[in-house]
CSV table of C-alpha atoms in Angstrom, one decimal:
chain,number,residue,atom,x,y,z
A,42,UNK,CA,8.9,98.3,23.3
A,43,UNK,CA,11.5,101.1,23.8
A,44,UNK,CA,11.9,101.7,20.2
A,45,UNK,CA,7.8,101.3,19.6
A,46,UNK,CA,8.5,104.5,21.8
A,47,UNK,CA,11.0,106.1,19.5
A,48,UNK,CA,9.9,105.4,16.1
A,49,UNK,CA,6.2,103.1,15.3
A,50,UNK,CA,7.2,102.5,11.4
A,51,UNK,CA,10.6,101.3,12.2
A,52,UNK,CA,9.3,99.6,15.0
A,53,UNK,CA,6.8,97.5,12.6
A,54,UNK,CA,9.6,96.8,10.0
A,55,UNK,CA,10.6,93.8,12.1
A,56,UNK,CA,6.8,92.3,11.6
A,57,UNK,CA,6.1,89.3,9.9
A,58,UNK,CA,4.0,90.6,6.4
A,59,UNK,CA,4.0,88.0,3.3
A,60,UNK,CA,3.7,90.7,0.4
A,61,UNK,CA,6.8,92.5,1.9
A,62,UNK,CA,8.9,89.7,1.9
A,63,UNK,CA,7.8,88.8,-1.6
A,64,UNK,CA,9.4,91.7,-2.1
A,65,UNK,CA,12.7,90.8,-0.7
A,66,UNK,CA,12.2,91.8,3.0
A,67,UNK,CA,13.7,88.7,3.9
A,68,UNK,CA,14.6,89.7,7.3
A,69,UNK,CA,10.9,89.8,8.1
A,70,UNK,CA,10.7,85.9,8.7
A,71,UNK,CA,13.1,85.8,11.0
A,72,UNK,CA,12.1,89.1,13.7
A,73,UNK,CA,8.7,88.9,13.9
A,74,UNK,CA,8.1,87.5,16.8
A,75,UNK,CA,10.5,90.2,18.3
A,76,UNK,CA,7.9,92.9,17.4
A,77,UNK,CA,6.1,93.1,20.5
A,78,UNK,CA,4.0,96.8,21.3
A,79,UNK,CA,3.7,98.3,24.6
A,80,UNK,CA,0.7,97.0,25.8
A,81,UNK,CA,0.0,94.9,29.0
A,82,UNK,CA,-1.2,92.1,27.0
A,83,UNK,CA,1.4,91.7,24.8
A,84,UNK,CA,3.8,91.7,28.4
A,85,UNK,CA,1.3,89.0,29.7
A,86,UNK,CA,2.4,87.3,26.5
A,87,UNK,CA,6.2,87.6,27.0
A,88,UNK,CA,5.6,86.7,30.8
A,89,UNK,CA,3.6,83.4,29.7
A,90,UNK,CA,5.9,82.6,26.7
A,91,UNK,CA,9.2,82.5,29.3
A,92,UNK,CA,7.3,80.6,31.8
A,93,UNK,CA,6.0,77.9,29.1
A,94,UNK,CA,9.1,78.0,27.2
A,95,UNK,CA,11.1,77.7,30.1
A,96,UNK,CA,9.7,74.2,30.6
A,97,UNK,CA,10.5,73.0,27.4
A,98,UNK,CA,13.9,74.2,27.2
A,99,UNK,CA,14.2,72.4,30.5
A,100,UNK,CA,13.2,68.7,28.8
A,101,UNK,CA,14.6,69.9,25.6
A,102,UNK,CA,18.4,71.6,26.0
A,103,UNK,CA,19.3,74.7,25.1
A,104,UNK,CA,20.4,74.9,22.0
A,105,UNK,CA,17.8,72.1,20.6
A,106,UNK,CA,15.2,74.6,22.2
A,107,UNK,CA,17.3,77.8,20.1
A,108,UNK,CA,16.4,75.8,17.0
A,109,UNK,CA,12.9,74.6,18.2
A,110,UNK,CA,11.9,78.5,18.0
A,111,UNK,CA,13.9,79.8,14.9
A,112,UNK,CA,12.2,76.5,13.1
A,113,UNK,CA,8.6,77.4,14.7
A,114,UNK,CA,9.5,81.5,13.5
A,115,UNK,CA,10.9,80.9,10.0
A,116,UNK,CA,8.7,77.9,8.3
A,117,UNK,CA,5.4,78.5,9.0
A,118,UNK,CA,6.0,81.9,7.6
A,119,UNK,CA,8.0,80.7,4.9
A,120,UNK,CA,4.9,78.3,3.7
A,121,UNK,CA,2.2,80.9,3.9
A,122,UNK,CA,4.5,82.9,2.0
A,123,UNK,CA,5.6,80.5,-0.6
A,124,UNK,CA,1.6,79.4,-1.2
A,125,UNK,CA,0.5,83.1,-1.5
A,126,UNK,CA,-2.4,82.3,0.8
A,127,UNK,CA,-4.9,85.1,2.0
A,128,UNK,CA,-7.1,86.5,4.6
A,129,UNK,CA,-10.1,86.7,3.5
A,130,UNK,CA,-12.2,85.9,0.0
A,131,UNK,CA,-11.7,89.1,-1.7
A,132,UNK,CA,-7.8,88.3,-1.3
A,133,UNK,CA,-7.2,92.3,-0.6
A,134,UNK,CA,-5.1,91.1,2.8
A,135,UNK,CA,-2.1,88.4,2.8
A,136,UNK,CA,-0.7,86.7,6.2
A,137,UNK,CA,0.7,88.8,8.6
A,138,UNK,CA,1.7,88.4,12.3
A,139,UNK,CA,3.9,89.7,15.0
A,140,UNK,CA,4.5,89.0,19.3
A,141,UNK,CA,4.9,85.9,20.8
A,142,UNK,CA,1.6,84.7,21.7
A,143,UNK,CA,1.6,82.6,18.6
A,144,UNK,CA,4.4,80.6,19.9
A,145,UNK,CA,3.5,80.7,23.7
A,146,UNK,CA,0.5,79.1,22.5
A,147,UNK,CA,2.0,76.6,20.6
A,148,UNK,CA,4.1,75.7,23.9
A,149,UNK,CA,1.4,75.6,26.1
A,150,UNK,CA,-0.1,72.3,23.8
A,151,UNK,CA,3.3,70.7,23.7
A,152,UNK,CA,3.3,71.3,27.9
A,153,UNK,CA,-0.1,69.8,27.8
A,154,UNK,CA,0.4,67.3,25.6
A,155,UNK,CA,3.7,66.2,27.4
A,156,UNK,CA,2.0,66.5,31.1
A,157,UNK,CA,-1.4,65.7,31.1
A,158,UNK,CA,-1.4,65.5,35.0
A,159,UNK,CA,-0.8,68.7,34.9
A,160,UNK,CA,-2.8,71.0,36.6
A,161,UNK,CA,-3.4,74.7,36.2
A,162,UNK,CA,-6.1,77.5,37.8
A,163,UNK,CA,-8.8,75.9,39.9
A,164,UNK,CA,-7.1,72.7,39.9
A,165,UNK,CA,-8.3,72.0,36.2
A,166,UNK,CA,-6.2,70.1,34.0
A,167,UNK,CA,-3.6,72.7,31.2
A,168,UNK,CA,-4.8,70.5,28.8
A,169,UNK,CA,-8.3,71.9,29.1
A,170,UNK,CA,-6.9,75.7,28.6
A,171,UNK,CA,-4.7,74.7,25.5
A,172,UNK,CA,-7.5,73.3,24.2
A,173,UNK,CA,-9.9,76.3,25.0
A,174,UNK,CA,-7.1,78.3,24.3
A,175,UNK,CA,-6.7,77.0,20.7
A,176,UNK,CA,-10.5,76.5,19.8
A,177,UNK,CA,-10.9,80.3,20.6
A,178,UNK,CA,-8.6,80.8,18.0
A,179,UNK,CA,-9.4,79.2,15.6
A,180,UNK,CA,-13.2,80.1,16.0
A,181,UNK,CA,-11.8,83.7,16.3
A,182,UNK,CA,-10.4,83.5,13.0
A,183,UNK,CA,-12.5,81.5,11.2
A,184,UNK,CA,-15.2,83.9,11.9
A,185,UNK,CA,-13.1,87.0,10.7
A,186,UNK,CA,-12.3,85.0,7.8
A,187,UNK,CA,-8.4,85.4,8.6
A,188,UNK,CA,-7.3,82.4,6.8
A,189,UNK,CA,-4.5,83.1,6.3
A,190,UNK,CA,-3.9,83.4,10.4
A,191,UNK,CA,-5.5,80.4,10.9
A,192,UNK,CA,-3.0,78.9,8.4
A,193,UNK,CA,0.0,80.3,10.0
A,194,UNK,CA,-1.5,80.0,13.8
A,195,UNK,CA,-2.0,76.1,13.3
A,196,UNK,CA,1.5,75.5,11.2
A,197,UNK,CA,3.3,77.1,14.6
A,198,UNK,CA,1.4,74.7,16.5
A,199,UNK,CA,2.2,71.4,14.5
A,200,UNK,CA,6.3,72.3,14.0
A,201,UNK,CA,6.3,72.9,17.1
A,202,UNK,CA,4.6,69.6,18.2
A,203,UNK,CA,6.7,67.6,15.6
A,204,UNK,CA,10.1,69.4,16.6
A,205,UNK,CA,9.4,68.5,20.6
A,206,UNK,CA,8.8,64.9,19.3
A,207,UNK,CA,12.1,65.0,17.4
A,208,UNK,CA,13.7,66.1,21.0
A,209,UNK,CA,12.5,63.1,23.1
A,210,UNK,CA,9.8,64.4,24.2
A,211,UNK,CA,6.3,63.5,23.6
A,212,UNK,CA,6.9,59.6,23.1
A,213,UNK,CA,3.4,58.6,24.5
A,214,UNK,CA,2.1,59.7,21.4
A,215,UNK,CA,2.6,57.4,17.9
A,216,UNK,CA,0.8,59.7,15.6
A,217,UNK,CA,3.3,62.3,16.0
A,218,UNK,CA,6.3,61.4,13.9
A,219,UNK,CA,9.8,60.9,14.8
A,220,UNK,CA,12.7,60.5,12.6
A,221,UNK,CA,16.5,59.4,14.0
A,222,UNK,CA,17.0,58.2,17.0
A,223,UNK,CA,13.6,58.6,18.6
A,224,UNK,CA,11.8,56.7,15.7
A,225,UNK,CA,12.3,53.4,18.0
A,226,UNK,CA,10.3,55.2,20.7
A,227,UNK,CA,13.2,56.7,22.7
A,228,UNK,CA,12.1,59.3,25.5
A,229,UNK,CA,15.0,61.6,26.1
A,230,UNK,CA,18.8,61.0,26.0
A,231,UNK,CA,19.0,59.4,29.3
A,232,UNK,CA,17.3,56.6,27.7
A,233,UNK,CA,20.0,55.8,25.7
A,234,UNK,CA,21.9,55.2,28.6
A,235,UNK,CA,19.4,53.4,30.7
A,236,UNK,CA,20.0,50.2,28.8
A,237,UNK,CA,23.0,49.8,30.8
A,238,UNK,CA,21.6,50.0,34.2
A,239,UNK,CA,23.1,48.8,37.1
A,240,UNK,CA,26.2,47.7,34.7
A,241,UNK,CA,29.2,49.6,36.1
A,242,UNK,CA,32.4,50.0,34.4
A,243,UNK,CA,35.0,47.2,34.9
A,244,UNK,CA,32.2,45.0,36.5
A,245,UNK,CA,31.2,41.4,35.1
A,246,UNK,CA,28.5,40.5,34.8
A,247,UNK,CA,26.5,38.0,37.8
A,248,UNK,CA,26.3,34.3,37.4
A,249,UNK,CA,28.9,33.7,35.3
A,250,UNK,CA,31.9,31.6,37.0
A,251,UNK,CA,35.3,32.7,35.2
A,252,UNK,CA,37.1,29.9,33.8
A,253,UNK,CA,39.6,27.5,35.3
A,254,UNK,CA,38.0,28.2,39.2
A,255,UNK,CA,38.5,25.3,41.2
A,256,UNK,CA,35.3,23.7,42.2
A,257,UNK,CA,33.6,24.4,45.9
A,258,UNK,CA,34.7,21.4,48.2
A,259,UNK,CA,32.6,18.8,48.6
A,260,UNK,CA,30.2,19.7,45.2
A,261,UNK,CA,29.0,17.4,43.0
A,262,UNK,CA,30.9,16.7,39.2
A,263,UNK,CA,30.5,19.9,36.8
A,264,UNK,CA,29.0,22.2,39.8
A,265,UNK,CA,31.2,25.4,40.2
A,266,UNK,CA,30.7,28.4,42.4
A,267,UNK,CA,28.7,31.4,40.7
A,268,UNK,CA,30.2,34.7,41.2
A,269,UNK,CA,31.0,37.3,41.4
A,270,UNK,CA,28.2,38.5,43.4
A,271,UNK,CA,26.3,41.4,42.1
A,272,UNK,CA,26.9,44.6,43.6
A,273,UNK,CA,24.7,46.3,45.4
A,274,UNK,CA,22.4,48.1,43.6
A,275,UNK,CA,21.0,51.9,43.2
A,276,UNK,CA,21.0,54.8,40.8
A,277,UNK,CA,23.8,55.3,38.8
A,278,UNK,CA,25.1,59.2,37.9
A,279,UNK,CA,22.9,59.4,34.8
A,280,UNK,CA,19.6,58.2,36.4
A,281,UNK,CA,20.9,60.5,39.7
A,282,UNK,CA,21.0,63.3,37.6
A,283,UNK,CA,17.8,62.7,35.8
A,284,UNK,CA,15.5,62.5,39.0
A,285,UNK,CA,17.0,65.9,39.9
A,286,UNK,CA,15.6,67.0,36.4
């Protein structure tokens, strides 16, 4: 915003234009969503963006979350590029885009999707305002004939869906695909150790008499003691941990 303030043009090298990079403007996949003007929308945007993001990097990690974003930045405007697609019949305009709305917006469905409890302004549901929020859009540029937008707008939207389900998250919902570990239906990476509750290290486990015990006085022919005794139980560290998540 400061250098919006200092120099426009330069300012606007940083945006995302398909031509340009055609040209070998390379850089201009990767800053885009840096270019952000001086306006109070575009400051709502950043404001929403931090709030949004902020819950995913919670579920997510940071530096999965780093990735998440530079993946959302880069290949939906690498595709768009690649395929040459336009804005409107004629063909005179190409994709374009700049800000972080696009990829607030794309947050806001994975936080929907992921808490459908959730609940937003006058009590109503997030999902219903990602859904308004992307129908707008879409009818918005649809109607402008901005296909090339809508292109770009919906490819955000479904990395970043598909990149949350590749981070555990998501895992209610089978359409979505998963590849590596969470293709079995794994939720996060506390699941990996849940499989192991209640086992603690060194401990055997219950029911199983150790060989070569002498037999309880007074029991019958091959009746033995069973123990040890399980302790008792409660969370481990890694299930402590993850209800203070």
């Amino acid at each position: 915003m400061l250098l919006y303030a200092i120099d426009p043009a330069l300012f606007y090298k940083g945006a995302f234009y398909s031509p340009l990079v055609r040209e070998g403007e390379v850089w201009r996949l990767f800053t885009w969503p840096l270019v952000n003007p001086p306006t109070i929308w575009e400051f709502i945007g950043l404001v929403f963006f931090w709030w949004v993001g902020h819950h995913i990097e919670e579920q997510a990690g940071r530096k999965p979350y780093t990735v998440l974003v530079l993946a959302m930045t880069v290949l939906p405007a690498l595709v768009v590029t690649l395929i040459g697609l336009t804005n409107d019949v004629s063909g005179r305009w190409s994709a374009g885009s700049y800000g972080l709305v696009p990829l607030a917006l794309a947050f806001l469905v994975v936080f929907a999707l992921d808490n459908p409890q959730a609940r937003g302004f006058f009590n109503l549901p997030v999902w219903v305002f990602a859904a308004a929020y992307v129908l707008l859009t879409v009818l918005q540029l649809m109607g402008d004939r901005l296909w090339a937008q809508l292109v770009l707008s919906l490819l955000i939207i479904v990395v970043g869906v598909v990149g949350c389900r590749q981070l555990g998250m998501l895992a209610d919902y089978d359409m979505i695909p998963a590849f590596g570990n969470y293709a079995a239906g794994s939720r996060a990476p506390y699941d990996r150790a849940s499989a192991t509750r209640g086992v603690r290290r060194g401990a055997k486990p219950a029911g199983r008499p150790k060989r070569g015990k002498a037999k309880a006085k007074g029991s019958g022919p091959g009746t033995v003691v069973a123990g040890p005794w399980a302790e008792p139980t409660g969370p481990t560290r890694l299930e402590q941990a993850e209800l203070d998540v």
